[in-house]
Amino acid sequence: MRVSRVAGSSGTPDGCNDALDRIKAEASNDGGGMVLLVLLDTGSEYAAHVLPALIVLGLGLGTIIVMSIQLGTHGIEPTDEGVASATANASQQFGGAVGTALLNTVAAYA
């Protein structure tokens, strides 16, 4: 499968440098959106403070998700594209579920 080839290689597959560069750029934009959220206080207005941060995060995360699925299915034979896409989506869902469970556990015992 493509996922194991990308994860196990020391370099990037041919044609994937643009996608990786785009993911890095959007991740830095997401960091900016998170900084905007950290700066919120109890008197912050939604339209002036929260909405701009959510727009920045939404655009960045939307791009990262598309690019990561594209990178995960890059170079796959047409007969295996469905399996590769399903594996990438299942991995994304599993990671989100495990991350949420871990954060809830930490928050419950903090």
C-alpha positions as YAML, in Angstrom:
chain: A
units: angstrom
residues:
- id: 1
  name: MET
  ca: [0.00, 0.00, 0.00]
- id: 2
  name: ARG
  ca: [1.04, 3.56, -0.60]
- id: 3
  name: VAL
  ca: [0.73, 4.62, 3.03]
- id: 4
  name: SER
  ca: [3.49, 2.24, 4.10]
- id: 5
  name: ARG
  ca: [5.72, 3.28, 1.22]
- id: 6
  name: VAL
  ca: [5.45, 6.98, 2.10]
- id: 7
  name: ALA
  ca: [5.88, 6.40, 5.83]
- id: 8
  name: GLY
  ca: [8.83, 4.07, 5.42]
- id: 9
  name: SER
  ca: [10.81, 6.05, 2.86]
- id: 10
  name: SER
  ca: [13.57, 8.47, 3.71]
- id: 11
  name: GLY
  ca: [12.64, 10.90, 0.94]
- id: 12
  name: THR
  ca: [9.45, 12.01, -0.69]
- id: 13
  name: PRO
  ca: [7.80, 10.26, -3.64]
- id: 14
  name: ASP
  ca: [8.14, 11.89, -7.04]
- id: 15
  name: GLY
  ca: [5.75, 14.81, -7.47]
- id: 16
  name: CYS
  ca: [4.88, 15.08, -3.77]
- id: 17
  name: ASN
  ca: [7.19, 17.97, -2.87]
- id: 18
  name: ASP
  ca: [4.56, 20.55, -3.85]
- id: 19
  name: ALA
  ca: [1.92, 18.90, -1.68]
- id: 20
  name: LEU
  ca: [4.29, 18.70, 1.29]
- id: 21
  name: ASP
  ca: [5.30, 22.34, 0.87]
- id: 22
  name: ARG
  ca: [1.64, 23.35, 0.73]
- id: 23
  name: ILE
  ca: [0.87, 21.34, 3.88]
- id: 24
  name: LYS
  ca: [3.75, 23.06, 5.71]
- id: 25
  name: ALA
  ca: [2.53, 26.50, 4.63]
- id: 26
  name: GLU
  ca: [-1.05, 25.81, 5.67]
- id: 27
  name: ALA
  ca: [0.10, 24.38, 9.00]
- id: 28
  name: SER
  ca: [1.84, 27.68, 9.74]
- id: 29
  name: ASN
  ca: [-1.39, 29.51, 8.85]
- id: 30
  name: ASP
  ca: [-3.24, 27.24, 11.27]
- id: 31
  name: GLY
  ca: [-0.71, 28.14, 13.93]
- id: 32
  name: GLY
  ca: [-1.60, 31.78, 13.38]
- id: 33
  name: GLY
  ca: [-5.28, 30.98, 13.80]
- id: 34
  name: MET
  ca: [-4.55, 29.14, 17.03]
- id: 35
  name: VAL
  ca: [-2.57, 32.11, 18.32]
- id: 36
  name: LEU
  ca: [-5.62, 34.29, 17.62]
- id: 37
  name: LEU
  ca: [-7.74, 31.88, 19.68]
- id: 38
  name: VAL
  ca: [-5.24, 31.92, 22.55]
- id: 39
  name: LEU
  ca: [-5.48, 35.70, 22.71]
- id: 40
  name: LEU
  ca: [-9.23, 35.56, 23.44]
- id: 41
  name: ASP
  ca: [-10.55, 36.65, 26.80]
- id: 42
  name: THR
  ca: [-13.99, 36.74, 28.39]
- id: 43
  name: GLY
  ca: [-14.78, 40.13, 26.83]
- id: 44
  name: SER
  ca: [-13.91, 39.13, 23.25]
- id: 45
  name: GLU
  ca: [-16.62, 39.70, 20.67]
- id: 46
  name: TYR
  ca: [-17.47, 36.90, 18.28]
- id: 47
  name: ALA
  ca: [-17.41, 38.85, 15.01]
- id: 48
  name: ALA
  ca: [-14.26, 40.79, 15.83]
- id: 49
  name: HIS
  ca: [-12.12, 38.12, 17.50]
- id: 50
  name: VAL
  ca: [-13.45, 34.57, 17.23]
- id: 51
  name: LEU
  ca: [-14.72, 34.57, 13.63]
- id: 52
  name: PRO
  ca: [-11.41, 35.64, 12.01]
- id: 53
  name: ALA
  ca: [-9.55, 32.88, 13.87]
- id: 54
  name: LEU
  ca: [-12.12, 30.28, 12.82]
- id: 55
  name: ILE
  ca: [-11.92, 31.40, 9.19]
- id: 56
  name: VAL
  ca: [-8.11, 31.09, 9.20]
- id: 57
  name: LEU
  ca: [-8.30, 27.67, 10.85]
- id: 58
  name: GLY
  ca: [-11.06, 26.44, 8.55]
- id: 59
  name: LEU
  ca: [-9.24, 27.42, 5.37]
- id: 60
  name: GLY
  ca: [-5.95, 25.96, 6.57]
- id: 61
  name: LEU
  ca: [-7.33, 22.68, 7.89]
- id: 62
  name: GLY
  ca: [-9.53, 22.22, 4.82]
- id: 63
  name: THR
  ca: [-6.48, 22.55, 2.59]
- id: 64
  name: ILE
  ca: [-4.36, 20.26, 4.77]
- id: 65
  name: ILE
  ca: [-6.98, 17.50, 4.76]
- id: 66
  name: VAL
  ca: [-7.34, 17.61, 0.98]
- id: 67
  name: MET
  ca: [-3.58, 17.64, 0.43]
- id: 68
  name: SER
  ca: [-2.96, 14.79, 2.90]
- id: 69
  name: ILE
  ca: [-5.51, 12.55, 1.16]
- id: 70
  name: GLN
  ca: [-4.01, 13.52, -2.19]
- id: 71
  name: LEU
  ca: [-0.53, 12.69, -0.91]
- id: 72
  name: GLY
  ca: [-1.73, 9.38, 0.54]
- id: 73
  name: THR
  ca: [-3.20, 8.28, -2.79]
- id: 74
  name: HIS
  ca: [-0.48, 9.68, -5.06]
- id: 75
  name: GLY
  ca: [0.96, 7.17, -7.49]
- id: 76
  name: ILE
  ca: [-1.53, 4.41, -6.70]
- id: 77
  name: GLU
  ca: [-2.63, 2.13, -9.49]
- id: 78
  name: PRO
  ca: [-6.20, 2.89, -10.64]
- id: 79
  name: THR
  ca: [-7.38, -0.51, -9.45]
- id: 80
  name: ASP
  ca: [-6.14, 0.21, -5.90]
- id: 81
  name: GLU
  ca: [-7.27, 3.84, -5.54]
- id: 82
  name: GLY
  ca: [-10.42, 2.94, -3.62]
- id: 83
  name: VAL
  ca: [-8.52, 0.91, -1.05]
- id: 84
  name: ALA
  ca: [-5.86, 3.60, -0.63]
- id: 85
  name: SER
  ca: [-8.47, 6.32, -0.19]
- id: 86
  name: ALA
  ca: [-10.43, 4.24, 2.31]
- id: 87
  name: THR
  ca: [-7.25, 3.52, 4.28]
- id: 88
  name: ALA
  ca: [-6.31, 7.20, 4.39]
- id: 89
  name: ASN
  ca: [-9.82, 8.20, 5.51]
- id: 90
  name: ALA
  ca: [-10.01, 5.44, 8.14]
- id: 91
  name: SER
  ca: [-6.60, 6.46, 9.51]
- id: 92
  name: GLN
  ca: [-7.75, 10.06, 9.75]
- id: 93
  name: GLN
  ca: [-10.93, 9.07, 11.60]
- id: 94
  name: PHE
  ca: [-9.06, 6.73, 13.94]
- id: 95
  name: GLY
  ca: [-6.49, 9.40, 14.76]
- id: 96
  name: GLY
  ca: [-9.22, 11.91, 15.55]
- id: 97
  name: ALA
  ca: [-11.05, 9.45, 17.78]
- id: 98
  name: VAL
  ca: [-7.92, 8.44, 19.70]
- id: 99
  name: GLY
  ca: [-6.81, 12.06, 20.05]
- id: 100
  name: THR
  ca: [-10.19, 13.11, 21.39]
- id: 101
  name: ALA
  ca: [-10.24, 10.22, 23.86]
- id: 102
  name: LEU
  ca: [-6.75, 11.04, 25.12]
- id: 103
  name: LEU
  ca: [-7.52, 14.75, 25.52]
- id: 104
  name: ASN
  ca: [-10.73, 13.94, 27.40]
- id: 105
  name: THR
  ca: [-8.84, 11.58, 29.70]
- id: 106
  name: VAL
  ca: [-6.20, 14.20, 30.44]
- id: 107
  name: ALA
  ca: [-8.84, 16.87, 31.03]
- id: 108
  name: ALA
  ca: [-10.83, 14.60, 33.37]
- id: 109
  name: TYR
  ca: [-7.84, 13.91, 35.60]
- id: 110
  name: ALA
  ca: [-6.31, 17.41, 35.51]
...
